[in-house]
Short mmCIF file of C-alpha atoms and ligand atoms in Angstrom, two decimals:
data_model
loop_
_atom_site.label_atom_id
_atom_site.label_comp_id
_atom_site.label_asym_id
_atom_site.label_seq_id
_atom_site.Cartn_x
_atom_site.Cartn_y
_atom_site.Cartn_z
CA MET Z 151 4.02 -3.48 -12.90
CA GLU Z 152 5.04 -6.88 -12.32
CA ILE Z 153 5.77 -6.21 -8.68
CA TRP Z 154 2.22 -4.60 -8.43
CA GLU Z 155 0.98 -7.85 -10.00
CA LEU Z 156 2.58 -9.98 -7.05
CA LEU Z 157 0.91 -7.72 -4.38
CA LYS Z 158 -2.60 -7.98 -6.28
CA GLU Z 159 -2.13 -11.69 -6.27
CA PHE Z 160 -1.96 -12.19 -2.76
CA PHE Z 161 -4.36 -9.44 -1.88
CA ASP Z 162 -7.25 -10.20 -4.04
CA ALA Z 163 -7.05 -14.09 -3.21
CA GLU Z 164 -7.25 -12.93 0.30
CA ILE Z 165 -10.58 -10.48 0.07
CA LYS Z 166 -11.92 -13.21 -2.14
CA LYS Z 167 -11.85 -15.52 0.91
CA LEU Z 168 -13.97 -12.74 2.55
CA LYS Z 169 -16.50 -12.76 -0.11
CA LEU Z 170 -15.49 -9.97 -1.90
CA LYS Z 171 -16.51 -9.53 -5.57
CA SER Z 172 -14.64 -7.74 -8.26
CA TYR Z 173 -16.65 -4.58 -9.91
CA TYR Z 174 -15.46 -2.07 -12.46
CA PHE Z 175 -17.33 1.47 -12.19
CA PRO Z 176 -16.86 3.96 -14.88
CA LEU Z 177 -14.04 6.47 -14.70
CA PHE Z 178 -15.95 9.54 -15.71
CA ILE Z 179 -18.32 11.34 -12.89
CA THR Z 180 -20.60 13.52 -14.45
CA GLU Z 181 -20.88 17.32 -12.85
CA ASN Z 182 -24.39 16.88 -11.50
CA VAL Z 183 -23.34 13.83 -9.32
CA VAL Z 184 -20.48 15.90 -8.12
CA GLN Z 185 -22.30 18.77 -7.26
CA LYS Z 186 -25.02 16.67 -5.36
CA LYS Z 187 -22.41 15.66 -2.98
CA LYS Z 188 -20.49 18.68 -2.72
CA ASP Z 189 -20.12 18.44 0.70
CA HIS Z 190 -17.96 15.34 0.39
CA PHE Z 191 -15.89 16.54 -2.52
CA GLU Z 192 -15.36 20.03 -0.87
CA GLY Z 193 -12.34 19.59 0.81
CA PHE Z 194 -10.59 17.90 -2.09
CA ALA Z 195 -11.99 19.79 -4.87
CA PRO Z 196 -8.54 21.55 -5.69
CA GLU Z 197 -7.17 17.99 -6.74
CA VAL Z 198 -10.27 17.14 -9.11
CA ALA Z 199 -9.13 17.05 -12.96
CA TRP Z 200 -12.20 17.83 -15.26
CA VAL Z 201 -12.52 17.20 -18.98
CA THR Z 202 -13.72 20.23 -20.66
CA LYS Z 203 -13.18 19.70 -24.34
CA THR Z 204 -13.63 17.13 -27.02
CA GLY Z 205 -11.57 17.59 -30.28
CA ASN Z 206 -12.05 21.61 -31.05
CA SER Z 207 -15.25 21.90 -29.00
CA GLU Z 208 -16.21 22.57 -25.33
CA LEU Z 209 -18.05 20.00 -23.65
CA GLU Z 210 -22.00 21.45 -22.72
CA ALA Z 211 -21.09 20.05 -19.06
CA PRO Z 212 -17.62 19.16 -17.92
CA ILE Z 213 -16.88 15.64 -16.86
CA ALA Z 214 -14.70 15.03 -13.58
CA ILE Z 215 -12.25 11.84 -13.48
CA ARG Z 216 -12.73 9.93 -10.51
CA PRO Z 217 -10.39 10.71 -7.59
CA THR Z 218 -12.27 7.94 -5.65
CA SER Z 219 -15.29 6.17 -6.66
CA GLU Z 220 -17.84 6.79 -3.50
CA THR Z 221 -20.07 9.23 -5.60
CA VAL Z 222 -19.91 6.55 -8.66
CA MET Z 223 -20.71 3.48 -6.63
CA TYR Z 224 -23.09 4.64 -3.71
CA PRO Z 225 -26.15 5.59 -5.87
CA TYR Z 226 -26.24 2.03 -7.12
CA PHE Z 227 -25.87 0.77 -3.61
CA ALA Z 228 -28.97 2.35 -2.90
CA LYS Z 229 -30.82 0.87 -5.68
CA TRP Z 230 -29.43 -2.45 -5.18
CA ILE Z 231 -30.29 -3.04 -1.55
CA ARG Z 232 -33.79 -3.26 -0.25
CA SER Z 233 -33.76 -5.81 2.14
CA HIS Z 234 -31.07 -7.55 4.80
CA ARG Z 235 -31.20 -10.22 2.30
CA ASN Z 236 -29.11 -8.01 -0.23
CA LEU Z 237 -26.43 -7.60 2.92
CA PRO Z 238 -23.69 -7.77 3.20
CA LEU Z 239 -22.84 -5.89 -0.32
CA ARG Z 240 -19.14 -6.30 -0.58
CA CYS Z 241 -17.16 -5.01 -3.64
CA ASN Z 242 -13.87 -4.32 -4.67
CA GLN Z 243 -12.34 -2.66 -7.83
CA TRP Z 244 -8.69 -2.55 -9.28
CA CYS Z 245 -8.12 0.96 -11.26
CA SER Z 246 -6.38 3.85 -11.38
CA VAL Z 247 -7.77 7.21 -10.11
CA VAL Z 248 -6.47 10.75 -10.91
CA ARG Z 249 -5.78 13.51 -8.16
CA TRP Z 250 -4.19 16.86 -9.31
CA GLU Z 251 -1.22 17.20 -7.09
CA CYS Z 252 0.30 20.45 -7.63
CA SER Z 253 3.00 20.56 -4.66
CA ASN Z 254 5.68 18.49 -5.95
CA PRO Z 255 4.58 15.25 -7.39
CA ILE Z 256 7.04 12.11 -6.67
CA PRO Z 257 6.64 8.91 -8.90
CA LEU Z 258 4.84 6.36 -7.15
CA ILE Z 259 4.96 8.34 -4.01
CA ARG Z 260 2.87 11.20 -4.85
CA SER Z 261 1.85 10.77 -8.58
CA ARG Z 262 -1.24 12.80 -10.39
CA GLU Z 263 -2.52 9.37 -11.23
CA PHE Z 264 -1.66 6.00 -9.38
CA LEU Z 265 -3.03 2.52 -9.24
CA TRP Z 266 -5.19 0.92 -6.30
CA GLN Z 267 -7.80 -1.00 -5.11
CA GLU Z 268 -10.78 0.33 -3.43
CA GLY Z 269 -12.89 -1.95 -1.43
CA HIS Z 270 -16.44 -0.92 -0.39
CA THR Z 271 -18.66 -2.78 1.37
CA VAL Z 272 -22.21 -2.72 3.14
CA PHE Z 273 -23.52 -4.17 6.41
CA ALA Z 274 -26.42 -4.24 8.51
CA THR Z 275 -24.63 -3.87 11.81
CA LYS Z 276 -21.67 -1.77 13.06
CA GLU Z 277 -20.05 -4.99 14.65
CA GLU Z 278 -19.51 -6.66 11.04
CA SER Z 279 -18.19 -3.62 9.86
CA ASP Z 280 -15.78 -2.99 12.71
CA GLU Z 281 -14.45 -6.64 12.41
CA GLU Z 282 -13.96 -6.20 8.64
CA VAL Z 283 -11.95 -2.68 9.34
CA LEU Z 284 -9.51 -4.52 11.24
CA HIS Z 285 -9.29 -7.61 9.08
CA ILE Z 286 -8.27 -5.70 6.08
CA LEU Z 287 -5.74 -3.57 7.87
CA GLU Z 288 -4.01 -6.85 8.93
CA LEU Z 289 -3.93 -7.81 5.24
CA TYR Z 290 -2.07 -4.35 4.89
CA ARG Z 291 0.34 -4.65 7.45
CA ARG Z 292 1.33 -8.10 5.63
CA ILE Z 293 1.56 -6.61 2.17
CA TYR Z 294 4.16 -4.23 3.58
CA GLU Z 295 6.07 -6.41 6.25
CA GLU Z 296 5.85 -9.76 4.71
CA PHE Z 297 6.17 -9.03 1.02
CA LEU Z 298 7.85 -5.40 0.92
CA ALA Z 299 9.78 -5.95 3.87
CA VAL Z 300 8.92 -2.58 5.16
CA PRO Z 301 7.91 -2.00 9.07
CA VAL Z 302 4.62 -0.56 9.65
CA SER Z 303 2.62 0.52 12.57
CA LYS Z 304 -1.22 0.05 12.76
CA GLY Z 305 -3.41 2.34 14.52
CA ARG Z 306 -6.22 4.88 14.50
CA LYS Z 307 -6.04 8.44 12.88
CA SER Z 308 -6.72 11.75 14.70
CA GLU Z 309 -10.08 13.66 14.34
CA VAL Z 310 -8.02 15.77 12.26
CA GLU Z 311 -6.19 13.35 9.80
CA LYS Z 312 -9.26 10.55 9.50
CA PHE Z 313 -11.39 10.47 6.40
CA ALA Z 314 -13.81 13.19 7.05
CA GLY Z 315 -16.77 11.67 5.64
CA GLY Z 316 -16.41 8.69 7.77
CA LEU Z 317 -16.68 7.42 11.34
CA TYR Z 318 -13.11 6.59 11.96
CA THR Z 319 -10.10 5.70 10.08
CA THR Z 320 -7.57 3.13 10.73
CA SER Z 321 -4.14 2.93 9.01
CA VAL Z 322 -0.50 1.30 8.53
CA GLU Z 323 1.95 4.05 8.62
CA ALA Z 324 5.39 3.75 7.36
CA PHE Z 325 8.44 6.04 8.33
CA ILE Z 326 11.42 6.78 6.07
CA PRO Z 327 14.66 7.22 8.62
CA ASN Z 328 16.56 9.24 5.82
CA THR Z 329 13.97 12.39 5.29
CA GLY Z 330 12.55 11.90 8.93
CA ARG Z 331 9.37 12.06 7.12
CA GLY Z 332 6.03 9.57 8.25
CA ILE Z 333 4.07 8.33 5.22
CA GLN Z 334 0.49 6.69 5.30
CA ALA Z 335 0.81 3.48 3.69
CA ALA Z 336 -2.82 2.47 3.54
CA THR Z 337 -6.35 3.33 5.15
CA SER Z 338 -9.13 1.04 6.20
CA ASN Z 339 -12.25 3.34 7.11
CA CYS Z 340 -15.24 2.82 9.23
CA LEU Z 341 -17.92 5.13 7.57
CA GLY Z 342 -20.22 4.42 10.05
CA GLN Z 343 -23.84 5.66 8.76
CA ASN Z 344 -22.80 9.07 7.19
CA PHE Z 345 -22.68 8.09 3.54
CA ALA Z 346 -26.02 5.76 3.96
CA LYS Z 347 -27.47 9.17 5.08
CA MET Z 348 -26.20 11.31 2.10
CA PHE Z 349 -27.05 8.54 -0.45
CA GLU Z 350 -30.27 7.35 1.34
CA ILE Z 351 -28.71 3.73 1.52
CA PHE Z 352 -31.69 1.78 3.56
CA PHE Z 353 -32.81 -1.90 4.36
CA GLU Z 354 -35.47 -3.53 5.71
CA ASP Z 355 -34.38 -5.13 8.83
CA GLU Z 356 -35.65 -8.27 10.16
CA ASN Z 357 -34.32 -7.56 13.84
CA ASP Z 358 -36.41 -4.34 13.78
CA PRO Z 359 -39.87 -5.41 15.34
CA ALA Z 360 -41.55 -1.98 13.68
CA GLN Z 361 -40.18 -3.10 10.18
CA LYS Z 362 -41.83 -6.42 10.45
CA LYS Z 363 -45.36 -5.04 10.21
CA LYS Z 364 -43.65 -2.96 7.34
CA GLU Z 365 -44.42 0.25 8.56
CA LYS Z 366 -43.11 3.03 6.08
CA ASN Z 367 -39.92 5.28 6.98
CA LYS Z 368 -38.72 2.51 9.28
CA ARG Z 369 -36.22 1.02 7.29
CA SER Z 370 -32.85 1.40 8.80
CA LEU Z 371 -29.55 2.83 7.43
CA VAL Z 372 -26.71 0.56 6.48
CA TRP Z 373 -23.16 0.70 7.81
CA GLN Z 374 -20.21 0.93 5.55
CA ASN Z 375 -16.52 0.60 5.01
CA SER Z 376 -13.98 1.79 2.45
CA TRP Z 377 -10.42 0.72 2.11
CA ALA Z 378 -7.55 1.09 -0.25
CA TYR Z 379 -3.66 0.79 -0.93
CA THR Z 380 -1.93 2.20 -3.89
CA THR Z 381 1.27 1.82 -5.88
CA ARG Z 382 2.67 4.41 -3.56
CA SER Z 383 3.64 1.19 -1.59
CA ILE Z 384 6.03 0.28 -4.16
CA GLY Z 385 7.70 3.59 -3.58
CA VAL Z 386 7.81 3.07 -0.12
CA MET Z 387 9.69 -0.19 -0.75
CA VAL Z 388 12.15 1.63 -3.03
CA MET Z 389 12.94 4.11 -0.58
CA THR Z 390 13.25 1.75 2.22
CA HIS Z 391 16.04 -0.64 0.80
CA GLY Z 392 17.50 1.37 -1.89
CA ASP Z 393 21.30 1.85 -1.66
CA ASP Z 394 23.90 3.83 -3.75
CA LYS Z 395 23.75 0.80 -6.34
CA GLY Z 396 20.18 1.34 -7.25
CA LEU Z 397 17.05 -0.94 -6.20
CA VAL Z 398 17.09 -3.47 -3.61
CA LEU Z 399 14.08 -5.99 -3.95
CA PRO Z 400 12.78 -8.07 -1.48
CA PRO Z 401 12.65 -11.73 -2.94
CA ARG Z 402 8.92 -11.76 -2.50
CA VAL Z 403 8.04 -9.42 -4.88
CA ALA Z 404 10.95 -9.43 -7.05
CA PRO Z 405 10.01 -10.19 -10.75
CA ILE Z 406 13.47 -11.76 -11.21
CA GLN Z 407 14.75 -13.31 -8.23
CA VAL Z 408 18.09 -14.81 -9.47
CA MET Z 409 19.75 -13.81 -12.43
CA VAL Z 410 22.46 -16.24 -14.06
CA ILE Z 411 25.51 -14.52 -15.73
CA PRO Z 412 28.00 -16.66 -17.71
CA ASP Z 413 31.64 -15.43 -17.46
CA PRO Z 414 33.52 -16.18 -20.49
CA LEU Z 415 37.14 -16.58 -19.49
CA GLU Z 416 39.57 -16.40 -22.14
CA ASP Z 417 39.48 -19.82 -24.45
CA ALA Z 418 36.39 -20.97 -22.24
CA ASP Z 419 34.23 -23.48 -23.73
CA MET Z 420 31.12 -21.28 -24.19
CA THR Z 421 28.80 -23.85 -25.25
CA ALA Z 422 29.27 -25.60 -22.18
CA ILE Z 423 28.80 -22.99 -19.85
CA LYS Z 424 25.87 -22.02 -21.47
CA GLU Z 425 24.18 -25.37 -21.20
CA VAL Z 426 24.97 -25.24 -17.67
CA CYS Z 427 23.48 -21.86 -17.15
CA GLU Z 428 20.37 -22.79 -19.09
CA THR Z 429 19.98 -26.02 -17.05
CA ILE Z 430 20.09 -23.93 -13.75
CA VAL Z 431 17.59 -21.56 -14.89
CA TYR Z 432 15.28 -24.44 -15.72
CA THR Z 433 15.85 -26.29 -12.44
CA LEU Z 434 15.36 -23.06 -10.76
CA SER Z 435 12.34 -22.25 -12.41
CA GLN Z 436 10.76 -25.82 -12.09
CA ALA Z 437 11.05 -25.14 -8.40
CA GLY Z 438 9.19 -22.04 -8.45
CA ILE Z 439 12.04 -19.61 -8.24
CA ARG Z 440 11.60 -16.74 -10.71
CA ALA Z 441 15.47 -17.17 -12.37
CA ASP Z 442 16.40 -15.75 -15.52
CA LEU Z 443 19.72 -15.60 -17.86
CA ASP Z 444 21.47 -12.96 -19.37
CA ALA Z 445 23.40 -14.48 -22.23
CA ARG Z 446 23.91 -11.27 -24.18
CA GLU Z 447 27.14 -11.32 -25.71
CA ASN Z 448 27.75 -7.72 -26.58
CA TYR Z 449 28.13 -6.82 -22.71
CA THR Z 450 30.91 -7.89 -20.39
CA PRO Z 451 30.22 -9.87 -17.56
CA GLU Z 452 31.38 -7.03 -15.18
CA TRP Z 453 28.77 -4.69 -17.05
CA LYS Z 454 25.73 -7.08 -16.33
CA HIS Z 455 26.78 -7.32 -12.44
CA SER Z 456 26.38 -3.83 -11.96
CA HIS Z 457 23.41 -3.56 -14.38
CA TRP Z 458 21.25 -6.29 -12.43
CA GLU Z 459 22.43 -4.86 -9.09
CA MET Z 460 20.83 -1.64 -10.25
CA LYS Z 461 17.69 -3.53 -11.08
CA GLY Z 462 17.66 -4.63 -7.69
CA VAL Z 463 17.79 -8.58 -8.43
CA PRO Z 464 18.02 -10.58 -5.01
CA LEU Z 465 20.72 -13.22 -6.30
CA ARG Z 466 22.96 -13.30 -8.94
CA ILE Z 467 24.79 -16.42 -9.68
CA GLU Z 468 28.20 -16.25 -11.85
CA ILE Z 469 29.59 -19.14 -13.74
CA ASP Z 470 33.02 -19.68 -15.54
CA VAL Z 471 35.07 -22.55 -16.65
CA LYS Z 472 36.87 -23.35 -13.04
CA ASP Z 473 33.00 -23.53 -11.60
CA LEU Z 474 32.31 -25.87 -14.55
CA ALA Z 475 34.96 -28.18 -13.41
CA ASN Z 476 34.37 -28.09 -9.85
CA LYS Z 477 30.56 -28.42 -10.40
CA GLN Z 478 29.75 -25.32 -8.52
CA VAL Z 479 28.44 -21.88 -9.04
CA ARG Z 480 29.08 -18.52 -7.15
CA VAL Z 481 26.00 -16.91 -5.83
CA VAL Z 482 26.12 -13.15 -4.90
CA ARG Z 483 23.57 -11.54 -2.71
CA ARG Z 484 22.48 -8.31 -3.60
CA ASP Z 485 21.46 -6.87 -0.21
CA ASN Z 486 25.04 -7.22 1.45
CA GLY Z 487 27.47 -8.45 -1.29
CA ALA Z 488 27.99 -11.57 0.30
CA LYS Z 489 29.36 -14.37 -2.09
CA VAL Z 490 29.34 -18.17 -1.43
CA ASP Z 491 30.46 -20.94 -3.71
CA ILE Z 492 27.73 -23.55 -3.67
CA PRO Z 493 27.53 -27.06 -5.16
CA SER Z 494 25.46 -27.33 -8.31
CA THR Z 495 23.88 -30.44 -7.05
CA ASP Z 496 21.87 -28.97 -4.26
CA LEU Z 497 21.41 -25.41 -5.90
CA VAL Z 498 17.53 -25.18 -5.50
CA GLU Z 499 17.80 -25.88 -1.61
CA HIS Z 500 20.34 -23.26 -1.21
CA VAL Z 501 18.72 -20.59 -3.44
CA GLN Z 502 15.69 -21.20 -1.77
CA VAL Z 503 17.45 -20.52 2.14
CA LEU Z 504 19.44 -17.46 0.76
CA LEU Z 505 16.59 -15.80 -0.88
CA ASP Z 506 14.20 -16.29 2.48
CA ARG Z 507 17.23 -14.81 4.42
CA ILE Z 508 17.42 -11.91 2.18
CA GLN Z 509 13.71 -11.16 2.77
CA ASP Z 510 14.08 -11.49 6.63
CA SER Z 511 17.13 -9.43 6.49
CA LEU Z 512 15.82 -6.56 4.73
CA PHE Z 513 12.60 -6.33 7.11
CA GLU Z 514 15.10 -6.69 10.31
CA THR Z 515 17.34 -4.02 8.95
CA ALA Z 516 14.64 -1.53 7.99
CA LYS Z 517 12.96 -2.44 11.35
CA GLN Z 518 16.18 -1.51 13.23
CA LYS Z 519 16.60 1.63 11.53
CA ARG Z 520 12.82 2.81 11.90
CA ASP Z 521 12.84 1.83 15.71
CA ALA Z 522 16.22 3.74 16.23
CA CYS Z 523 14.28 6.95 14.99
CA ILE Z 524 11.31 6.49 17.38
CA GLU Z 525 11.45 8.88 20.35
CA VAL Z 526 9.33 9.14 23.29
CA VAL Z 527 8.90 12.62 24.20
CA TYR Z 528 6.66 14.37 27.31
CA THR Z 529 7.20 17.96 27.18
CA TRP Z 530 7.08 20.91 24.29
CA ASP Z 531 10.65 21.21 24.67
CA GLU Z 532 11.69 17.41 24.02
CA PHE Z 533 8.82 17.40 21.15
CA THR Z 534 10.62 20.32 19.30
CA ALA Z 535 13.93 18.96 19.72
CA ALA Z 536 12.74 15.38 18.37
CA VAL Z 537 11.09 17.33 15.56
CA ASN Z 538 14.13 19.13 14.50
CA ASP Z 539 15.90 15.83 14.83
CA LYS Z 540 13.96 14.04 12.09
CA LYS Z 541 12.46 11.74 14.76
CA LEU Z 542 9.59 9.76 14.83
CA ILE Z 543 7.91 10.76 17.87
CA LEU Z 544 5.66 8.93 20.53
CA ALA Z 545 3.87 11.39 22.82
CA PRO Z 546 1.05 11.45 25.08
CA TRP Z 547 -1.85 12.94 23.14
CA CYS Z 548 -5.51 14.42 23.87
CA ASP Z 549 -6.69 13.97 20.26
CA GLU Z 550 -8.49 17.54 20.15
CA GLU Z 551 -8.69 19.32 16.72
CA GLU Z 552 -7.45 22.78 18.50
CA VAL Z 553 -4.38 21.33 19.81
CA GLU Z 554 -3.27 19.38 16.65
CA LYS Z 555 -4.14 22.48 14.50
CA ASP Z 556 -2.09 24.52 17.07
CA VAL Z 557 1.05 21.92 17.03
CA ARG Z 558 0.98 22.21 13.16
CA ALA Z 559 0.98 26.28 13.29
CA ARG Z 560 3.56 26.33 15.99
CA THR Z 561 6.08 23.82 13.96
CA GLU Z 562 5.59 25.45 10.78
CA GLY Z 563 9.15 25.97 9.01
CA ASP Z 564 11.42 24.85 6.16
CA LEU Z 565 11.06 21.18 6.76
CA GLY Z 566 7.02 21.73 7.02
CA SER Z 567 4.77 21.04 10.20
CA ALA Z 568 4.44 18.38 12.52
CA LYS Z 569 0.90 16.13 12.19
CA THR Z 570 -0.04 13.01 13.78
CA LEU Z 571 0.15 9.78 11.99
CA CYS Z 572 -1.69 7.47 14.26
CA ALA Z 573 -2.35 6.31 17.77
CA PRO Z 574 -0.68 2.98 17.35
CA PHE Z 575 -2.93 -0.14 18.69
CA ASP Z 576 0.33 -1.35 20.19
CA GLN Z 577 0.64 1.20 23.04
CA PRO Z 578 3.96 1.54 25.31
CA ASP Z 579 3.13 2.27 28.86
CA LEU Z 580 3.70 5.97 29.04
CA VAL Z 581 1.62 8.55 30.94
CA GLU Z 582 -1.31 6.81 32.63
CA GLY Z 583 -4.92 7.35 30.82
CA SER Z 584 -3.48 8.73 28.12
CA ASP Z 585 -3.34 7.30 24.28
CA HIS Z 586 0.00 8.09 22.26
CA VAL Z 587 0.33 9.35 18.63
CA PHE Z 588 3.13 9.56 16.17
CA PHE Z 589 4.21 12.66 15.07
CA LEU Z 590 6.18 13.53 12.04
CA ARG Z 591 7.87 16.14 10.09
CA ARG Z 592 5.91 17.01 6.95
CA ARG Z 593 7.10 17.47 3.36
C1 87F Q 798 -9.31 13.77 -3.79
C2 87F Q 798 -10.20 14.53 -4.63
C3 87F Q 798 -11.82 14.02 -4.45
C4 87F Q 798 -9.22 11.67 -0.75
C5 87F Q 798 -9.77 13.08 -2.72
O1 87F Q 798 -9.88 6.32 2.13
C6 87F Q 798 -11.82 13.28 -3.46
C7 87F Q 798 -10.88 12.54 -2.44
O2 87F Q 798 -12.80 11.51 -1.16
C8 87F Q 798 -11.32 11.87 -1.39
N1 87F Q 798 -8.89 12.37 -1.96
N2 87F Q 798 -10.33 11.12 -0.67
C9 87F Q 798 -10.66 10.23 0.51
C10 87F Q 798 -11.01 8.90 0.21
C11 87F Q 798 -11.51 8.13 0.97
C12 87F Q 798 -11.74 6.85 0.55
N3 87F Q 798 -12.15 6.38 -0.53
C13 87F Q 798 -11.98 4.84 -1.10
C14 87F Q 798 -10.44 6.00 1.31
C15 87F Q 798 -10.49 4.39 0.68
C16 87F Q 798 -10.98 4.21 -0.91
#
């Protein structure tokens, strides 16, 4: 939860710069709202959870628990928006949603309840809408790359994989080398005017001459976006950096960045050691570094070392009597186990440099591993070989529904079928005139 709070702090400040306002809409959705928008819900229906009982009595009409909030919010948008003066309308809500996954739920990655932010915005023009889609996508890239140290690719979803209710979907996509699976990291949708038609969201447009004369039925449809990232981001980070000793947390999202552990060698003056430890924690905290002290006496230093390694704390500081005498401390990195002795006088500076280095090195290592899995293919034989080899495939792609469905069918197997992740914005020079798409092996 503290990691989520750190991510939230960054993202919320950024969207407030874009004039987003915080909202909260209800968790419960009455059946008539769901029924009215059946088309939208249809494909997702199996995942919607319903409340049917209170105490021992059956409810007269079941109530859905939100899997996403379009149907809750958009009827209000239709009421609130009258003229161009009400636009843009930009709202964001932090909440949890429920999707009843039946296939193999995994904590943080695919769980039945998860936390997210859902941004829903409304504009008068497509240009404003297009621009915001990319601005938000860049914020998602930064969350993954700059905070979670997870490399992602920005791109556009295929027609099959896009959010069906919208015009186009952009996403950031991550890749887990160990499993050979791609994973959607966040999406930013341009909804076009589809939802505006469905929910009758119109505005009087000052730029439309017909409307100046206040002619009836000449109002314009609004343009909408929606975008979200979830606690899955934390799951992807855990899978990217974790090792056999446990979690490895990038310093920027580590709730504790430095754990100080006193080492009471025989006959040591424990009071003096403890005092030094407390001073170190205080000094680091004053400098804005999240430091803590494990002074518990019922655990050995060795036990504490592996405990805080398992918890992923980026740096640990060990102090014993010898260090005390030499006015130095021993600093140990979680990511590569490297140990250095540092004079206690310029500790803050050194710790800051080390934390930055760990952050950069986690990202670089993850990027190298990911890039080593990318394979460019041109033929079907190369494609199937690469799929079986758990590669992240870059292939020329026509983006036709029939073709994607055919690829899915032809790759069905134990590891699951292949599907497109996105057409990366950053296009390599492949076959002239064709777009390129990442493929992956699914569940
Ligand atoms: C599950 C049950 C019911 C995904 C669902 O991308 C409805 C849905 O609409 C559903 N699973 N979706 C698509 C979500 C689209 C959209 N929602 C707002 C986003 C961004 C945030």
